[in-house]
Amino acid sequence: MPIWLSTLLVLGLSVAIGIGSSVGLQLLFRLKPTDEEKEVAINLMQVVAAYIGIMLAFAGVVVWQDFADAQVAVHQEASTTAELYRDLSTYGPETLAARQDLRSYVESVIKDEWPLLREGKSSAATEYALGEVFEEFGRIGPHDNRSSAIYQESFSKLNDLVVFRRNRIIASQTSIPLIFWLVGLVGSTLTIAYASAFSRTRYNLMMISGTAITLGLVFLFILTVNKPFKGNLSEPSSDFLELTSNFDQLDRQILRDEGN
């Protein structure tokens, strides 16, 4: 769903719930509160609004941090993969098979695993492709101090790659629990419902609508970034798409150096 459409739906629904929970209660129960009852309603509204505001603020910080962690995990995995490929290229032609397996891993991340991240799942095909990289690494035999140093550094980065991939998968599984949505929606509705103690003037209706829109914007933000790999602001796989061209460029550079 486009972001503009989801924004209209959420804000429209928020205003409808806000007006319905305040004006609707007045019409349904024919409320005519006294000045004392209005004062009690204002005090209760402030208490409920404070608790709901704290909860929404905390949830907003949490989902944004999770979204940022997902971005970091993707960038770290992609950059480590690029560095690993460069190290293998520096090692020599003995690592050609390992480089091909690393290419296959990147392709599997894009084609097989990325769509599954929307559901917080990993790909068995990608796991197998990563295992092939390890298996090919085991066949590389360093023969001098230079190759041993490059091999150790490359193997360290390969292990880092496993960690960063795991972080990416874990980041795809983070989400706000259902109880938050239940408490947040009910609490927000109750907050605006206390406005039924006020007169149905144009000014009061504007204030109720403004409060409902504000709450709707907060819920829209949380809903949009709740799943880092799902929705309109989902983390794109552009980092991995760029790797293939980087690999090709590096291979061409190596061929030119060997030709000279």
PDB file of N, CA and C in Angstrom, residues 99-198:
ATOM      1  N   ARG A  99      35.592 -17.324  -4.601  1.00  0.00           N
ATOM      2  CA  ARG A  99      34.970 -16.077  -5.033  1.00  0.00           C
ATOM      3  C   ARG A  99      33.659 -16.342  -5.770  1.00  0.00           C
ATOM      4  N   GLN A 100      33.634 -17.388  -6.575  1.00  0.00           N
ATOM      5  CA  GLN A 100      32.401 -17.743  -7.268  1.00  0.00           C
ATOM      6  C   GLN A 100      31.313 -18.149  -6.275  1.00  0.00           C
ATOM      7  N   ASP A 101      31.703 -18.883  -5.246  1.00  0.00           N
ATOM      8  CA  ASP A 101      30.735 -19.264  -4.212  1.00  0.00           C
ATOM      9  C   ASP A 101      30.238 -18.041  -3.448  1.00  0.00           C
ATOM     10  N   LEU A 102      31.123 -17.068  -3.241  1.00  0.00           N
ATOM     11  CA  LEU A 102      30.710 -15.839  -2.561  1.00  0.00           C
ATOM     12  C   LEU A 102      29.720 -15.058  -3.421  1.00  0.00           C
ATOM     13  N   ARG A 103      29.937 -15.068  -4.730  1.00  0.00           N
ATOM     14  CA  ARG A 103      28.973 -14.460  -5.646  1.00  0.00           C
ATOM     15  C   ARG A 103      27.617 -15.161  -5.544  1.00  0.00           C
ATOM     16  N   SER A 104      27.658 -16.486  -5.485  1.00  0.00           N
ATOM     17  CA  SER A 104      26.418 -17.260  -5.384  1.00  0.00           C
ATOM     18  C   SER A 104      25.682 -16.936  -4.091  1.00  0.00           C
ATOM     19  N   TYR A 105      26.447 -16.716  -3.031  1.00  0.00           N
ATOM     20  CA  TYR A 105      25.835 -16.352  -1.750  1.00  0.00           C
ATOM     21  C   TYR A 105      25.104 -15.014  -1.862  1.00  0.00           C
ATOM     22  N   VAL A 106      25.749 -14.027  -2.476  1.00  0.00           N
ATOM     23  CA  VAL A 106      25.130 -12.712  -2.637  1.00  0.00           C
ATOM     24  C   VAL A 106      23.863 -12.820  -3.476  1.00  0.00           C
ATOM     25  N   GLU A 107      23.917 -13.585  -4.560  1.00  0.00           N
ATOM     26  CA  GLU A 107      22.740 -13.769  -5.407  1.00  0.00           C
ATOM     27  C   GLU A 107      21.612 -14.448  -4.643  1.00  0.00           C
ATOM     28  N   SER A 108      21.952 -15.391  -3.774  1.00  0.00           N
ATOM     29  CA  SER A 108      20.934 -16.083  -2.990  1.00  0.00           C
ATOM     30  C   SER A 108      20.302 -15.154  -1.957  1.00  0.00           C
ATOM     31  N   VAL A 109      21.111 -14.276  -1.379  1.00  0.00           N
ATOM     32  CA  VAL A 109      20.562 -13.301  -0.427  1.00  0.00           C
ATOM     33  C   VAL A 109      19.512 -12.436  -1.108  1.00  0.00           C
ATOM     34  N   ILE A 110      19.813 -11.988  -2.327  1.00  0.00           N
ATOM     35  CA  ILE A 110      18.906 -11.098  -3.047  1.00  0.00           C
ATOM     36  C   ILE A 110      17.648 -11.831  -3.510  1.00  0.00           C
ATOM     37  N   LYS A 111      17.824 -12.997  -4.114  1.00  0.00           N
ATOM     38  CA  LYS A 111      16.700 -13.692  -4.745  1.00  0.00           C
ATOM     39  C   LYS A 111      15.919 -14.578  -3.776  1.00  0.00           C
ATOM     40  N   ASP A 112      16.626 -15.272  -2.889  1.00  0.00           N
ATOM     41  CA  ASP A 112      15.976 -16.268  -2.035  1.00  0.00           C
ATOM     42  C   ASP A 112      15.613 -15.736  -0.650  1.00  0.00           C
ATOM     43  N   GLU A 113      16.576 -15.064  -0.014  1.00  0.00           N
ATOM     44  CA  GLU A 113      16.377 -14.719   1.398  1.00  0.00           C
ATOM     45  C   GLU A 113      15.655 -13.397   1.609  1.00  0.00           C
ATOM     46  N   TRP A 114      15.914 -12.424   0.744  1.00  0.00           N
ATOM     47  CA  TRP A 114      15.331 -11.102   0.992  1.00  0.00           C
ATOM     48  C   TRP A 114      13.809 -11.112   1.037  1.00  0.00           C
ATOM     49  N   PRO A 115      13.125 -11.805   0.112  1.00  0.00           N
ATOM     50  CA  PRO A 115      11.660 -11.845   0.209  1.00  0.00           C
ATOM     51  C   PRO A 115      11.166 -12.494   1.502  1.00  0.00           C
ATOM     52  N   LEU A 116      11.927 -13.462   2.033  1.00  0.00           N
ATOM     53  CA  LEU A 116      11.518 -14.138   3.262  1.00  0.00           C
ATOM     54  C   LEU A 116      11.703 -13.264   4.492  1.00  0.00           C
ATOM     55  N   LEU A 117      12.577 -12.262   4.399  1.00  0.00           N
ATOM     56  CA  LEU A 117      12.805 -11.381   5.545  1.00  0.00           C
ATOM     57  C   LEU A 117      11.549 -10.609   5.917  1.00  0.00           C
ATOM     58  N   ARG A 118      10.660 -10.411   4.971  1.00  0.00           N
ATOM     59  CA  ARG A 118       9.405  -9.726   5.267  1.00  0.00           C
ATOM     60  C   ARG A 118       8.593 -10.481   6.311  1.00  0.00           C
ATOM     61  N   GLU A 119       8.783 -11.791   6.352  1.00  0.00           N
ATOM     62  CA  GLU A 119       8.080 -12.625   7.328  1.00  0.00           C
ATOM     63  C   GLU A 119       8.989 -13.034   8.473  1.00  0.00           C
ATOM     64  N   GLY A 120      10.181 -12.465   8.522  1.00  0.00           N
ATOM     65  CA  GLY A 120      11.109 -12.786   9.602  1.00  0.00           C
ATOM     66  C   GLY A 120      11.729 -14.161   9.473  1.00  0.00           C
ATOM     67  N   LYS A 121      11.884 -14.648   8.233  1.00  0.00           N
ATOM     68  CA  LYS A 121      12.414 -15.993   8.013  1.00  0.00           C
ATOM     69  C   LYS A 121      13.736 -15.922   7.248  1.00  0.00           C
ATOM     70  N   SER A 122      14.504 -16.990   7.359  1.00  0.00           N
ATOM     71  CA  SER A 122      15.752 -17.111   6.604  1.00  0.00           C
ATOM     72  C   SER A 122      15.570 -18.133   5.493  1.00  0.00           C
ATOM     73  N   SER A 123      16.537 -18.193   4.590  1.00  0.00           N
ATOM     74  CA  SER A 123      16.461 -19.093   3.443  1.00  0.00           C
ATOM     75  C   SER A 123      17.433 -20.250   3.607  1.00  0.00           C
ATOM     76  N   ALA A 124      16.928 -21.462   3.410  1.00  0.00           N
ATOM     77  CA  ALA A 124      17.794 -22.637   3.462  1.00  0.00           C
ATOM     78  C   ALA A 124      18.789 -22.618   2.306  1.00  0.00           C
ATOM     79  N   ALA A 125      18.365 -22.084   1.161  1.00  0.00           N
ATOM     80  CA  ALA A 125      19.259 -21.998   0.006  1.00  0.00           C
ATOM     81  C   ALA A 125      20.425 -21.052   0.288  1.00  0.00           C
ATOM     82  N   THR A 126      20.149 -19.957   0.966  1.00  0.00           N
ATOM     83  CA  THR A 126      21.212 -19.011   1.319  1.00  0.00           C
ATOM     84  C   THR A 126      22.151 -19.614   2.348  1.00  0.00           C
ATOM     85  N   GLU A 127      21.591 -20.353   3.289  1.00  0.00           N
ATOM     86  CA  GLU A 127      22.415 -21.037   4.291  1.00  0.00           C
ATOM     87  C   GLU A 127      23.344 -22.041   3.617  1.00  0.00           C
ATOM     88  N   TYR A 128      22.821 -22.746   2.632  1.00  0.00           N
ATOM     89  CA  TYR A 128      23.637 -23.717   1.895  1.00  0.00           C
ATOM     90  C   TYR A 128      24.737 -23.001   1.105  1.00  0.00           C
ATOM     91  N   ALA A 129      24.390 -21.872   0.487  1.00  0.00           N
ATOM     92  CA  ALA A 129      25.385 -21.119  -0.287  1.00  0.00           C
ATOM     93  C   ALA A 129      26.519 -20.630   0.610  1.00  0.00           C
ATOM     94  N   LEU A 130      26.178 -20.216   1.819  1.00  0.00           N
ATOM     95  CA  LEU A 130      27.217 -19.776   2.752  1.00  0.00           C
ATOM     96  C   LEU A 130      28.085 -20.948   3.187  1.00  0.00           C
ATOM     97  N   GLY A 131      27.462 -22.114   3.350  1.00  0.00           N
ATOM     98  CA  GLY A 131      28.228 -23.310   3.688  1.00  0.00           C
ATOM     99  C   GLY A 131      29.202 -23.695   2.592  1.00  0.00           C
ATOM    100  N   GLU A 132      28.813 -23.476   1.348  1.00  0.00           N
ATOM    101  CA  GLU A 132      29.708 -23.754   0.225  1.00  0.00           C
ATOM    102  C   GLU A 132      30.941 -22.849   0.257  1.00  0.00           C
ATOM    103  N   VAL A 133      30.750 -21.609   0.696  1.00  0.00           N
ATOM    104  CA  VAL A 133      31.895 -20.696   0.814  1.00  0.00           C
ATOM    105  C   VAL A 133      32.879 -21.233   1.847  1.00  0.00           C
ATOM    106  N   PHE A 134      32.359 -21.692   2.984  1.00  0.00           N
ATOM    107  CA  PHE A 134      33.222 -22.264   4.020  1.00  0.00           C
ATOM    108  C   PHE A 134      33.948 -23.506   3.506  1.00  0.00           C
ATOM    109  N   GLU A 135      33.213 -24.343   2.792  1.00  0.00           N
ATOM    110  CA  GLU A 135      33.820 -25.578   2.282  1.00  0.00           C
ATOM    111  C   GLU A 135      34.948 -25.269   1.306  1.00  0.00           C
ATOM    112  N   GLU A 136      34.734 -24.286   0.450  1.00  0.00           N
ATOM    113  CA  GLU A 136      35.772 -23.928  -0.517  1.00  0.00           C
ATOM    114  C   GLU A 136      36.961 -23.262   0.175  1.00  0.00           C
ATOM    115  N   PHE A 137      36.663 -22.537   1.249  1.00  0.00           N
ATOM    116  CA  PHE A 137      37.745 -21.933   2.025  1.00  0.00           C
ATOM    117  C   PHE A 137      38.668 -23.007   2.586  1.00  0.00           C
ATOM    118  N   GLY A 138      38.068 -24.122   2.995  1.00  0.00           N
ATOM    119  CA  GLY A 138      38.862 -25.196   3.577  1.00  0.00           C
ATOM    120  C   GLY A 138      39.828 -25.824   2.599  1.00  0.00           C
ATOM    121  N   ARG A 139      39.577 -25.638   1.312  1.00  0.00           N
ATOM    122  CA  ARG A 139      40.454 -26.225   0.295  1.00  0.00           C
ATOM    123  C   ARG A 139      41.641 -25.323  -0.031  1.00  0.00           C
ATOM    124  N   ILE A 140      41.599 -24.095   0.449  1.00  0.00           N
ATOM    125  CA  ILE A 140      42.709 -23.172   0.180  1.00  0.00           C
ATOM    126  C   ILE A 140      43.871 -23.502   1.111  1.00  0.00           C
ATOM    127  N   GLY A 141      45.034 -23.678   0.548  1.00  0.00           N
ATOM    128  CA  GLY A 141      46.210 -24.010   1.354  1.00  0.00           C
ATOM    129  C   GLY A 141      47.265 -22.933   1.289  1.00  0.00           C
ATOM    130  N   PRO A 142      47.389 -22.100   2.315  1.00  0.00           N
ATOM    131  CA  PRO A 142      48.433 -21.066   2.318  1.00  0.00           C
ATOM    132  C   PRO A 142      49.815 -21.698   2.196  1.00  0.00           C
ATOM    133  N   HIS A 143      50.688 -21.072   1.407  1.00  0.00           N
ATOM    134  CA  HIS A 143      51.997 -21.671   1.134  1.00  0.00           C
ATOM    135  C   HIS A 143      53.162 -20.797   1.573  1.00  0.00           C
ATOM    136  N   ASP A 144      52.884 -19.576   2.040  1.00  0.00           N
ATOM    137  CA  ASP A 144      53.959 -18.731   2.559  1.00  0.00           C
ATOM    138  C   ASP A 144      53.366 -17.746   3.566  1.00  0.00           C
ATOM    139  N   ASN A 145      54.211 -16.894   4.111  1.00  0.00           N
ATOM    140  CA  ASN A 145      53.756 -15.945   5.132  1.00  0.00           C
ATOM    141  C   ASN A 145      52.708 -14.978   4.590  1.00  0.00           C
ATOM    142  N   ARG A 146      52.903 -14.536   3.357  1.00  0.00           N
ATOM    143  CA  ARG A 146      51.944 -13.603   2.761  1.00  0.00           C
ATOM    144  C   ARG A 146      50.573 -14.233   2.629  1.00  0.00           C
ATOM    145  N   SER A 147      50.522 -15.420   2.027  1.00  0.00           N
ATOM    146  CA  SER A 147      49.235 -16.088   1.828  1.00  0.00           C
ATOM    147  C   SER A 147      48.602 -16.480   3.157  1.00  0.00           C
ATOM    148  N   SER A 148      49.416 -16.840   4.147  1.00  0.00           N
ATOM    149  CA  SER A 148      48.883 -17.192   5.467  1.00  0.00           C
ATOM    150  C   SER A 148      48.225 -15.988   6.130  1.00  0.00           C
ATOM    151  N   ALA A 149      48.857 -14.817   6.006  1.00  0.00           N
ATOM    152  CA  ALA A 149      48.297 -13.604   6.604  1.00  0.00           C
ATOM    153  C   ALA A 149      46.973 -13.231   5.945  1.00  0.00           C
ATOM    154  N   ILE A 150      46.937 -13.305   4.609  1.00  0.00           N
ATOM    155  CA  ILE A 150      45.701 -12.981   3.893  1.00  0.00           C
ATOM    156  C   ILE A 150      44.615 -13.997   4.217  1.00  0.00           C
ATOM    157  N   TYR A 151      44.999 -15.274   4.309  1.00  0.00           N
ATOM    158  CA  TYR A 151      44.029 -16.330   4.597  1.00  0.00           C
ATOM    159  C   TYR A 151      43.403 -16.126   5.978  1.00  0.00           C
ATOM    160  N   GLN A 152      44.218 -15.843   6.977  1.00  0.00           N
ATOM    161  CA  GLN A 152      43.703 -15.641   8.329  1.00  0.00           C
ATOM    162  C   GLN A 152      42.761 -14.442   8.390  1.00  0.00           C
ATOM    163  N   GLU A 153      43.141 -13.360   7.726  1.00  0.00           N
ATOM    164  CA  GLU A 153      42.283 -12.176   7.709  1.00  0.00           C
ATOM    165  C   GLU A 153      40.973 -12.464   6.985  1.00  0.00           C
ATOM    166  N   SER A 154      41.046 -13.195   5.888  1.00  0.00           N
ATOM    167  CA  SER A 154      39.849 -13.532   5.122  1.00  0.00           C
ATOM    168  C   SER A 154      38.925 -14.443   5.917  1.00  0.00           C
ATOM    169  N   PHE A 155      39.509 -15.416   6.613  1.00  0.00           N
ATOM    170  CA  PHE A 155      38.687 -16.344   7.389  1.00  0.00           C
ATOM    171  C   PHE A 155      38.011 -15.612   8.546  1.00  0.00           C
ATOM    172  N   SER A 156      38.700 -14.645   9.114  1.00  0.00           N
ATOM    173  CA  SER A 156      38.097 -13.838  10.179  1.00  0.00           C
ATOM    174  C   SER A 156      36.900 -13.054   9.651  1.00  0.00           C
ATOM    175  N   LYS A 157      37.033 -12.498   8.450  1.00  0.00           N
ATOM    176  CA  LYS A 157      35.927 -11.751   7.856  1.00  0.00           C
ATOM    177  C   LYS A 157      34.776 -12.671   7.475  1.00  0.00           C
ATOM    178  N   LEU A 158      35.088 -13.900   7.092  1.00  0.00           N
ATOM    179  CA  LEU A 158      34.033 -14.855   6.776  1.00  0.00           C
ATOM    180  C   LEU A 158      33.210 -15.174   8.019  1.00  0.00           C
ATOM    181  N   ASN A 159      33.869 -15.326   9.151  1.00  0.00           N
ATOM    182  CA  ASN A 159      33.145 -15.543  10.402  1.00  0.00           C
ATOM    183  C   ASN A 159      32.324 -14.312  10.787  1.00  0.00           C
ATOM    184  N   ASP A 160      32.877 -13.122  10.523  1.00  0.00           N
ATOM    185  CA  ASP A 160      32.109 -11.898  10.770  1.00  0.00           C
ATOM    186  C   ASP A 160      30.869 -11.854   9.889  1.00  0.00           C
ATOM    187  N   LEU A 161      31.012 -12.349   8.671  1.00  0.00           N
ATOM    188  CA  LEU A 161      29.884 -12.375   7.744  1.00  0.00           C
ATOM    189  C   LEU A 161      28.738 -13.210   8.302  1.00  0.00           C
ATOM    190  N   VAL A 162      29.072 -14.323   8.930  1.00  0.00           N
ATOM    191  CA  VAL A 162      28.048 -15.174   9.546  1.00  0.00           C
ATOM    192  C   VAL A 162      27.321 -14.412  10.651  1.00  0.00           C
ATOM    193  N   VAL A 163      28.072 -13.689  11.458  1.00  0.00           N
ATOM    194  CA  VAL A 163      27.486 -12.920  12.561  1.00  0.00           C
ATOM    195  C   VAL A 163      26.562 -11.828  12.034  1.00  0.00           C
ATOM    196  N   PHE A 164      27.002 -11.106  11.025  1.00  0.00           N
ATOM    197  CA  PHE A 164      26.202 -10.010  10.484  1.00  0.00           C
ATOM    198  C   PHE A 164      24.944 -10.536   9.792  1.00  0.00           C
ATOM    199  N   ARG A 165      25.053 -11.681   9.134  1.00  0.00           N
ATOM    200  CA  ARG A 165      23.852 -12.274   8.535  1.00  0.00           C
ATOM    201  C   ARG A 165      22.860 -12.658   9.620  1.00  0.00           C
ATOM    202  N   ARG A 166      23.355 -13.226  10.718  1.00  0.00           N
ATOM    203  CA  ARG A 166      22.478 -13.583  11.824  1.00  0.00           C
ATOM    204  C   ARG A 166      21.814 -12.337  12.415  1.00  0.00           C
ATOM    205  N   ASN A 167      22.575 -11.255  12.518  1.00  0.00           N
ATOM    206  CA  ASN A 167      22.005 -10.004  13.029  1.00  0.00           C
ATOM    207  C   ASN A 167      20.904  -9.486  12.106  1.00  0.00           C
ATOM    208  N   ARG A 168      21.125  -9.635  10.804  1.00  0.00           N
ATOM    209  CA  ARG A 168      20.102  -9.198   9.843  1.00  0.00           C
ATOM    210  C   ARG A 168      18.824 -10.008   9.988  1.00  0.00           C
ATOM    211  N   ILE A 169      18.968 -11.303  10.160  1.00  0.00           N
ATOM    212  CA  ILE A 169      17.795 -12.163  10.312  1.00  0.00           C
ATOM    213  C   ILE A 169      17.066 -11.851  11.613  1.00  0.00           C
ATOM    214  N   ILE A 170      17.822 -11.658  12.688  1.00  0.00           N
ATOM    215  CA  ILE A 170      17.205 -11.318  13.975  1.00  0.00           C
ATOM    216  C   ILE A 170      16.467  -9.986  13.879  1.00  0.00           C
ATOM    217  N   ALA A 171      17.071  -9.019  13.170  1.00  0.00           N
ATOM    218  CA  ALA A 171      16.431  -7.713  13.008  1.00  0.00           C
ATOM    219  C   ALA A 171      15.114  -7.822  12.255  1.00  0.00           C
ATOM    220  N   SER A 172      15.014  -8.783  11.355  1.00  0.00           N
ATOM    221  CA  SER A 172      13.774  -8.959  10.592  1.00  0.00           C
ATOM    222  C   SER A 172      12.656  -9.553  11.436  1.00  0.00           C
ATOM    223  N   GLN A 173      12.995 -10.104  12.589  1.00  0.00           N
ATOM    224  CA  GLN A 173      12.008 -10.759  13.445  1.00  0.00           C
ATOM    225  C   GLN A 173      11.490  -9.854  14.556  1.00  0.00           C
ATOM    226  N   THR A 174      12.019  -8.638  14.652  1.00  0.00           N
ATOM    227  CA  THR A 174      11.580  -7.726  15.701  1.00  0.00           C
ATOM    228  C   THR A 174      10.260  -7.070  15.315  1.00  0.00           C
ATOM    229  N   SER A 175       9.370  -6.930  16.278  1.00  0.00           N
ATOM    230  CA  SER A 175       8.089  -6.267  16.046  1.00  0.00           C
ATOM    231  C   SER A 175       7.447  -5.930  17.385  1.00  0.00           C
ATOM    232  N   ILE A 176       6.527  -4.987  17.353  1.00  0.00           N
ATOM    233  CA  ILE A 176       5.787  -4.607  18.552  1.00  0.00           C
ATOM    234  C   ILE A 176       4.758  -5.694  18.852  1.00  0.00           C
ATOM    235  N   PRO A 177       4.661  -6.173  20.097  1.00  0.00           N
ATOM    236  CA  PRO A 177       3.698  -7.230  20.420  1.00  0.00           C
ATOM    237  C   PRO A 177       2.256  -6.757  20.285  1.00  0.00           C
ATOM    238  N   LEU A 178       1.362  -7.702  20.127  1.00  0.00           N
ATOM    239  CA  LEU A 178      -0.053  -7.395  19.934  1.00  0.00           C
ATOM    240  C   LEU A 178      -0.644  -6.639  21.117  1.00  0.00           C
ATOM    241  N   ILE A 179      -0.177  -6.940  22.322  1.00  0.00           N
ATOM    242  CA  ILE A 179      -0.726  -6.292  23.508  1.00  0.00           C
ATOM    243  C   ILE A 179      -0.509  -4.783  23.460  1.00  0.00           C
ATOM    244  N   PHE A 180       0.592  -4.344  22.828  1.00  0.00           N
ATOM    245  CA  PHE A 180       0.828  -2.898  22.713  1.00  0.00           C
ATOM    246  C   PHE A 180      -0.270  -2.246  21.890  1.00  0.00           C
ATOM    247  N   TRP A 181      -0.595  -2.848  20.743  1.00  0.00           N
ATOM    248  CA  TRP A 181      -1.629  -2.268  19.895  1.00  0.00           C
ATOM    249  C   TRP A 181      -2.967  -2.233  20.621  1.00  0.00           C
ATOM    250  N   LEU A 182      -3.253  -3.279  21.380  1.00  0.00           N
ATOM    251  CA  LEU A 182      -4.515  -3.330  22.113  1.00  0.00           C
ATOM    252  C   LEU A 182      -4.575  -2.232  23.170  1.00  0.00           C
ATOM    253  N   VAL A 183      -3.529  -2.163  23.993  1.00  0.00           N
ATOM    254  CA  VAL A 183      -3.502  -1.157  25.058  1.00  0.00           C
ATOM    255  C   VAL A 183      -3.437   0.253  24.474  1.00  0.00           C
ATOM    256  N   GLY A 184      -2.609   0.439  23.448  1.00  0.00           N
ATOM    257  CA  GLY A 184      -2.462   1.764  22.854  1.00  0.00           C
ATOM    258  C   GLY A 184      -3.746   2.275  22.228  1.00  0.00           C
ATOM    259  N   LEU A 185      -4.427   1.423  21.480  1.00  0.00           N
ATOM    260  CA  LEU A 185      -5.662   1.844  20.822  1.00  0.00           C
ATOM    261  C   LEU A 185      -6.776   2.097  21.823  1.00  0.00           C
ATOM    262  N   VAL A 186      -6.940   1.185  22.782  1.00  0.00           N
ATOM    263  CA  VAL A 186      -7.988   1.361  23.795  1.00  0.00           C
ATOM    264  C   VAL A 186      -7.698   2.592  24.647  1.00  0.00           C
ATOM    265  N   GLY A 187      -6.446   2.745  25.073  1.00  0.00           N
ATOM    266  CA  GLY A 187      -6.085   3.900  25.891  1.00  0.00           C
ATOM    267  C   GLY A 187      -6.269   5.214  25.158  1.00  0.00           C
ATOM    268  N   SER A 188      -5.892   5.251  23.889  1.00  0.00           N
ATOM    269  CA  SER A 188      -6.064   6.474  23.102  1.00  0.00           C
ATOM    270  C   SER A 188      -7.541   6.802  22.913  1.00  0.00           C
ATOM    271  N   THR A 189      -8.344   5.771  22.680  1.00  0.00           N
ATOM    272  CA  THR A 189      -9.782   5.986  22.527  1.00  0.00           C
ATOM    273  C   THR A 189     -10.399   6.515  23.815  1.00  0.00           C
ATOM    274  N   LEU A 190      -9.983   5.959  24.950  1.00  0.00           N
ATOM    275  CA  LEU A 190     -10.495   6.435  26.238  1.00  0.00           C
ATOM    276  C   LEU A 190     -10.090   7.884  26.495  1.00  0.00           C
ATOM    277  N   THR A 191      -8.865   8.221  26.102  1.00  0.00           N
ATOM    278  CA  THR A 191      -8.401   9.598  26.299  1.00  0.00           C
ATOM    279  C   THR A 191      -9.316  10.597  25.602  1.00  0.00           C
ATOM    280  N   ILE A 192      -9.652  10.302  24.349  1.00  0.00           N
ATOM    281  CA  ILE A 192     -10.515  11.216  23.596  1.00  0.00           C
ATOM    282  C   ILE A 192     -11.963  11.096  24.049  1.00  0.00           C
ATOM    283  N   ALA A 193     -12.338   9.917  24.559  1.00  0.00           N
ATOM    284  CA  ALA A 193     -13.721   9.721  24.993  1.00  0.00           C
ATOM    285  C   ALA A 193     -14.093  10.657  26.140  1.00  0.00           C
ATOM    286  N   TYR A 194     -13.114  11.041  26.950  1.00  0.00           N
ATOM    287  CA  TYR A 194     -13.402  11.970  28.045  1.00  0.00           C
ATOM    288  C   TYR A 194     -13.854  13.330  27.526  1.00  0.00           C
ATOM    289  N   ALA A 195     -13.589  13.599  26.253  1.00  0.00           N
ATOM    290  CA  ALA A 195     -14.033  14.864  25.664  1.00  0.00           C
ATOM    291  C   ALA A 195     -15.544  14.917  25.495  1.00  0.00           C
ATOM    292  N   SER A 196     -16.222  13.805  25.744  1.00  0.00           N
ATOM    293  CA  SER A 196     -17.685  13.804  25.674  1.00  0.00           C
ATOM    294  C   SER A 196     -18.295  14.690  26.752  1.00  0.00           C
ATOM    295  N   ALA A 197     -17.467  15.074  27.732  1.00  0.00           N
ATOM    296  CA  ALA A 197     -17.955  15.969  28.786  1.00  0.00           C
ATOM    297  C   ALA A 197     -18.014  17.419  28.316  1.00  0.00           C
ATOM    298  N   PHE A 198     -17.464  17.707  27.140  1.00  0.00           N
ATOM    299  CA  PHE A 198     -17.431  19.081  26.649  1.00  0.00           C
ATOM    300  C   PHE A 198     -18.591  19.337  25.690  1.00  0.00           C
TER     301      PHE A 198
END
